[in-house]
Amino acid sequence: MTCEKIQITTEFIKLDALLKLSGAAGTGGHAKVVITEGLVKVDGEVCTARGKKLYPGAVVEFEGFLYEVIV
């Protein structure tokens, strides 16, 4: 699996914002749907909380792609 690095300049990023920033979700509405349907994993576990705070080192998995939060 390819792991794309997503750089943030803040302490954390919320899960739905990361999906939008990475381009994995086209809109905030799309991000909300895929998260609430249980299609997104954070650090290997399904996460249905779209406002989950992701800190550097967190890895998100969606549709066969990995996104790692970095500073």
mmCIF file of N, CA and C in Angstrom:
data_model
loop_
_atom_site.group_PDB
_atom_site.id
_atom_site.type_symbol
_atom_site.label_atom_id
_atom_site.label_comp_id
_atom_site.label_asym_id
_atom_site.label_seq_id
_atom_site.Cartn_x
_atom_site.Cartn_y
_atom_site.Cartn_z
ATOM 1 N N MET A 1 0.835 -1.189 0.000
ATOM 2 C CA MET A 1 0.000 0.000 0.000
ATOM 3 C C MET A 1 0.878 1.251 0.000
ATOM 4 N N THR A 2 0.482 2.233 -0.743
ATOM 5 C CA THR A 2 1.193 3.503 -0.777
ATOM 6 C C THR A 2 0.818 4.324 0.457
ATOM 7 N N CYS A 3 1.803 4.978 1.054
ATOM 8 C CA CYS A 3 1.534 5.824 2.217
ATOM 9 C C CYS A 3 1.874 7.267 1.849
ATOM 10 N N GLU A 4 0.847 8.083 1.811
ATOM 11 C CA GLU A 4 1.042 9.501 1.493
ATOM 12 C C GLU A 4 1.215 10.274 2.786
ATOM 13 N N LYS A 5 2.212 11.147 2.831
ATOM 14 C CA LYS A 5 2.460 11.972 4.008
ATOM 15 C C LYS A 5 1.608 13.236 3.907
ATOM 16 N N ILE A 6 0.864 13.526 4.971
ATOM 17 C CA ILE A 6 0.040 14.728 5.031
ATOM 18 C C ILE A 6 0.628 15.627 6.110
ATOM 19 N N GLN A 7 1.218 16.744 5.680
ATOM 20 C CA GLN A 7 1.875 17.644 6.618
ATOM 21 C C GLN A 7 0.876 18.634 7.199
ATOM 22 N N ILE A 8 0.942 18.797 8.525
ATOM 23 C CA ILE A 8 0.081 19.783 9.188
ATOM 24 C C ILE A 8 0.963 20.812 9.882
ATOM 25 N N THR A 9 0.405 22.002 10.070
ATOM 26 C CA THR A 9 1.149 23.069 10.749
ATOM 27 C C THR A 9 0.504 23.407 12.080
ATOM 28 N N THR A 10 -0.493 22.609 12.474
ATOM 29 C CA THR A 10 -1.185 22.795 13.739
ATOM 30 C C THR A 10 -0.891 21.587 14.629
ATOM 31 N N GLU A 11 -1.391 21.617 15.868
ATOM 32 C CA GLU A 11 -1.142 20.518 16.805
ATOM 33 C C GLU A 11 -1.784 19.219 16.326
ATOM 34 N N PHE A 12 -2.980 19.334 15.715
ATOM 35 C CA PHE A 12 -3.698 18.155 15.239
ATOM 36 C C PHE A 12 -4.562 18.539 14.052
ATOM 37 N N ILE A 13 -5.132 17.534 13.398
ATOM 38 C CA ILE A 13 -6.096 17.756 12.321
ATOM 39 C C ILE A 13 -7.247 16.792 12.553
ATOM 40 N N LYS A 14 -8.455 17.227 12.279
ATOM 41 C CA LYS A 14 -9.608 16.346 12.455
ATOM 42 C C LYS A 14 -9.696 15.395 11.260
ATOM 43 N N LEU A 15 -10.249 14.223 11.526
ATOM 44 C CA LEU A 15 -10.305 13.165 10.526
ATOM 45 C C LEU A 15 -10.973 13.617 9.233
ATOM 46 N N ASP A 16 -12.130 14.277 9.332
ATOM 47 C CA ASP A 16 -12.821 14.692 8.104
ATOM 48 C C ASP A 16 -11.993 15.707 7.323
ATOM 49 N N ALA A 17 -11.292 16.588 8.030
ATOM 50 C CA ALA A 17 -10.449 17.589 7.362
ATOM 51 C C ALA A 17 -9.261 16.922 6.667
ATOM 52 N N LEU A 18 -8.717 15.868 7.276
ATOM 53 C CA LEU A 18 -7.608 15.156 6.651
ATOM 54 C C LEU A 18 -8.055 14.502 5.351
ATOM 55 N N LEU A 19 -9.232 13.916 5.347
ATOM 56 C CA LEU A 19 -9.725 13.276 4.122
ATOM 57 C C LEU A 19 -9.918 14.307 3.007
ATOM 58 N N LYS A 20 -10.384 15.493 3.358
ATOM 59 C CA LYS A 20 -10.538 16.550 2.356
ATOM 60 C C LYS A 20 -9.173 17.061 1.889
ATOM 61 N N LEU A 21 -8.278 17.313 2.829
ATOM 62 C CA LEU A 21 -6.949 17.843 2.504
ATOM 63 C C LEU A 21 -6.175 16.886 1.603
ATOM 64 N N SER A 22 -6.305 15.602 1.862
ATOM 65 C CA SER A 22 -5.564 14.604 1.085
ATOM 66 C C SER A 22 -6.175 14.361 -0.288
ATOM 67 N N GLY A 23 -7.430 14.806 -0.465
ATOM 68 C CA GLY A 23 -8.114 14.556 -1.727
ATOM 69 C C GLY A 23 -8.850 13.229 -1.741
ATOM 70 N N ALA A 24 -8.794 12.485 -0.638
ATOM 71 C CA ALA A 24 -9.491 11.195 -0.556
ATOM 72 C C ALA A 24 -11.000 11.393 -0.608
ATOM 73 N N ALA A 25 -11.461 12.507 -0.055
ATOM 74 C CA ALA A 25 -12.887 12.853 -0.100
ATOM 75 C C ALA A 25 -12.998 14.206 -0.796
ATOM 76 N N GLY A 26 -13.900 14.299 -1.757
ATOM 77 C CA GLY A 26 -14.044 15.534 -2.524
ATOM 78 C C GLY A 26 -14.646 16.682 -1.744
ATOM 79 N N THR A 27 -15.530 16.352 -0.795
ATOM 80 C CA THR A 27 -16.219 17.379 -0.012
ATOM 81 C C THR A 27 -16.300 16.944 1.443
ATOM 82 N N GLY A 28 -16.656 17.887 2.288
ATOM 83 C CA GLY A 28 -16.860 17.557 3.697
ATOM 84 C C GLY A 28 -18.020 16.592 3.873
ATOM 85 N N GLY A 29 -19.032 16.734 3.041
ATOM 86 C CA GLY A 29 -20.183 15.832 3.103
ATOM 87 C C GLY A 29 -19.789 14.404 2.757
ATOM 88 N N HIS A 30 -18.960 14.257 1.726
ATOM 89 C CA HIS A 30 -18.479 12.922 1.342
ATOM 90 C C HIS A 30 -17.639 12.328 2.468
ATOM 91 N N ALA A 31 -16.781 13.126 3.079
ATOM 92 C CA ALA A 31 -15.952 12.665 4.197
ATOM 93 C C ALA A 31 -16.832 12.182 5.339
ATOM 94 N N LYS A 32 -17.866 12.944 5.662
ATOM 95 C CA LYS A 32 -18.772 12.575 6.753
ATOM 96 C C LYS A 32 -19.425 11.218 6.484
ATOM 97 N N VAL A 33 -19.889 11.014 5.269
ATOM 98 C CA VAL A 33 -20.568 9.768 4.910
ATOM 99 C C VAL A 33 -19.630 8.572 5.032
ATOM 100 N N VAL A 34 -18.442 8.655 4.452
ATOM 101 C CA VAL A 34 -17.547 7.494 4.480
ATOM 102 C C VAL A 34 -17.066 7.186 5.895
ATOM 103 N N ILE A 35 -16.927 8.212 6.723
ATOM 104 C CA ILE A 35 -16.517 7.989 8.111
ATOM 105 C C ILE A 35 -17.651 7.329 8.899
ATOM 106 N N THR A 36 -18.857 7.879 8.803
ATOM 107 C CA THR A 36 -19.970 7.325 9.577
ATOM 108 C C THR A 36 -20.371 5.932 9.105
ATOM 109 N N GLU A 37 -20.057 5.589 7.852
ATOM 110 C CA GLU A 37 -20.357 4.249 7.354
ATOM 111 C C GLU A 37 -19.278 3.235 7.746
ATOM 112 N N GLY A 38 -18.248 3.689 8.463
ATOM 113 C CA GLY A 38 -17.220 2.781 8.944
ATOM 114 C C GLY A 38 -16.215 2.354 7.889
ATOM 115 N N LEU A 39 -15.995 3.195 6.878
ATOM 116 C CA LEU A 39 -15.087 2.854 5.791
ATOM 117 C C LEU A 39 -13.664 3.363 6.008
ATOM 118 N N VAL A 40 -13.435 4.034 7.135
ATOM 119 C CA VAL A 40 -12.132 4.642 7.407
ATOM 120 C C VAL A 40 -11.525 4.025 8.664
ATOM 121 N N LYS A 41 -10.233 3.717 8.595
ATOM 122 C CA LYS A 41 -9.524 3.202 9.757
ATOM 123 C C LYS A 41 -8.478 4.213 10.205
ATOM 124 N N VAL A 42 -8.328 4.322 11.516
ATOM 125 C CA VAL A 42 -7.275 5.155 12.091
ATOM 126 C C VAL A 42 -6.402 4.234 12.934
ATOM 127 N N ASP A 43 -5.130 4.191 12.604
ATOM 128 C CA ASP A 43 -4.181 3.313 13.293
ATOM 129 C C ASP A 43 -4.680 1.872 13.358
ATOM 130 N N GLY A 44 -5.269 1.407 12.249
ATOM 131 C CA GLY A 44 -5.691 0.020 12.131
ATOM 132 C C GLY A 44 -7.067 -0.323 12.663
ATOM 133 N N GLU A 45 -7.769 0.651 13.259
ATOM 134 C CA GLU A 45 -9.096 0.394 13.812
ATOM 135 C C GLU A 45 -10.128 1.288 13.129
ATOM 136 N N VAL A 46 -11.311 0.713 12.857
ATOM 137 C CA VAL A 46 -12.386 1.488 12.240
ATOM 138 C C VAL A 46 -12.734 2.659 13.145
ATOM 139 N N CYS A 47 -12.881 3.832 12.550
ATOM 140 C CA CYS A 47 -13.226 5.042 13.305
ATOM 141 C C CYS A 47 -14.451 5.683 12.667
ATOM 142 N N THR A 48 -15.495 5.902 13.469
ATOM 143 C CA THR A 48 -16.716 6.532 12.953
ATOM 144 C C THR A 48 -16.908 7.944 13.505
ATOM 145 N N ALA A 49 -15.900 8.483 14.158
ATOM 146 C CA ALA A 49 -15.967 9.840 14.707
ATOM 147 C C ALA A 49 -15.276 10.799 13.750
ATOM 148 N N ARG A 50 -16.071 11.579 13.013
ATOM 149 C CA ARG A 50 -15.452 12.438 12.002
ATOM 150 C C ARG A 50 -14.608 13.556 12.609
ATOM 151 N N GLY A 51 -14.870 13.897 13.856
ATOM 152 C CA GLY A 51 -14.108 14.953 14.518
ATOM 153 C C GLY A 51 -12.907 14.434 15.284
ATOM 154 N N LYS A 52 -12.563 13.171 15.105
ATOM 155 C CA LYS A 52 -11.426 12.584 15.826
ATOM 156 C C LYS A 52 -10.175 13.397 15.537
ATOM 157 N N LYS A 53 -9.457 13.735 16.597
ATOM 158 C CA LYS A 53 -8.227 14.509 16.457
ATOM 159 C C LYS A 53 -7.080 13.577 16.103
ATOM 160 N N LEU A 54 -6.382 13.915 15.038
ATOM 161 C CA LEU A 54 -5.238 13.126 14.589
ATOM 162 C C LEU A 54 -3.971 13.926 14.821
ATOM 163 N N TYR A 55 -3.033 13.307 15.516
ATOM 164 C CA TYR A 55 -1.761 13.944 15.824
ATOM 165 C C TYR A 55 -0.672 13.345 14.942
ATOM 166 N N PRO A 56 0.472 14.015 14.828
ATOM 167 C CA PRO A 56 1.573 13.459 14.017
ATOM 168 C C PRO A 56 1.860 12.009 14.408
ATOM 169 N N GLY A 57 2.020 11.190 13.386
ATOM 170 C CA GLY A 57 2.256 9.767 13.592
ATOM 171 C C GLY A 57 1.012 8.921 13.337
ATOM 172 N N ALA A 58 -0.159 9.552 13.355
ATOM 173 C CA ALA A 58 -1.397 8.814 13.099
ATOM 174 C C ALA A 58 -1.441 8.384 11.642
ATOM 175 N N VAL A 59 -1.980 7.184 11.394
ATOM 176 C CA VAL A 59 -2.095 6.662 10.039
ATOM 177 C C VAL A 59 -3.557 6.365 9.748
ATOM 178 N N VAL A 60 -4.061 6.942 8.668
ATOM 179 C CA VAL A 60 -5.447 6.761 8.247
ATOM 180 C C VAL A 60 -5.470 5.869 7.012
ATOM 181 N N GLU A 61 -6.396 4.923 6.985
ATOM 182 C CA GLU A 61 -6.547 4.033 5.837
ATOM 183 C C GLU A 61 -7.941 4.224 5.249
ATOM 184 N N PHE A 62 -7.976 4.426 3.923
ATOM 185 C CA PHE A 62 -9.251 4.602 3.228
ATOM 186 C C PHE A 62 -9.083 4.163 1.781
ATOM 187 N N GLU A 63 -9.945 3.285 1.331
ATOM 188 C CA GLU A 63 -9.956 2.783 -0.053
ATOM 189 C C GLU A 63 -8.588 2.285 -0.517
ATOM 190 N N GLY A 64 -7.885 1.578 0.351
ATOM 191 C CA GLY A 64 -6.605 0.996 -0.036
ATOM 192 C C GLY A 64 -5.423 1.948 -0.003
ATOM 193 N N PHE A 65 -5.625 3.151 0.466
ATOM 194 C CA PHE A 65 -4.545 4.128 0.572
ATOM 195 C C PHE A 65 -4.282 4.435 2.036
ATOM 196 N N LEU A 66 -3.028 4.746 2.341
ATOM 197 C CA LEU A 66 -2.638 5.137 3.689
ATOM 198 C C LEU A 66 -2.217 6.599 3.677
ATOM 199 N N TYR A 67 -2.604 7.311 4.728
ATOM 200 C CA TYR A 67 -2.237 8.716 4.899
ATOM 201 C C TYR A 67 -1.649 8.890 6.291
ATOM 202 N N GLU A 68 -0.382 9.325 6.344
ATOM 203 C CA GLU A 68 0.266 9.518 7.637
ATOM 204 C C GLU A 68 0.371 11.007 7.934
ATOM 205 N N VAL A 69 -0.022 11.380 9.145
ATOM 206 C CA VAL A 69 0.058 12.777 9.585
ATOM 207 C C VAL A 69 1.489 13.052 10.025
ATOM 208 N N ILE A 70 2.091 14.092 9.452
ATOM 209 C CA ILE A 70 3.435 14.498 9.836
ATOM 210 C C ILE A 70 3.473 16.002 10.120
ATOM 211 N N VAL A 71 4.536 16.424 10.790
ATOM 212 C CA VAL A 71 4.709 17.853 11.094
ATOM 213 C C VAL A 71 5.528 18.495 10.006
#
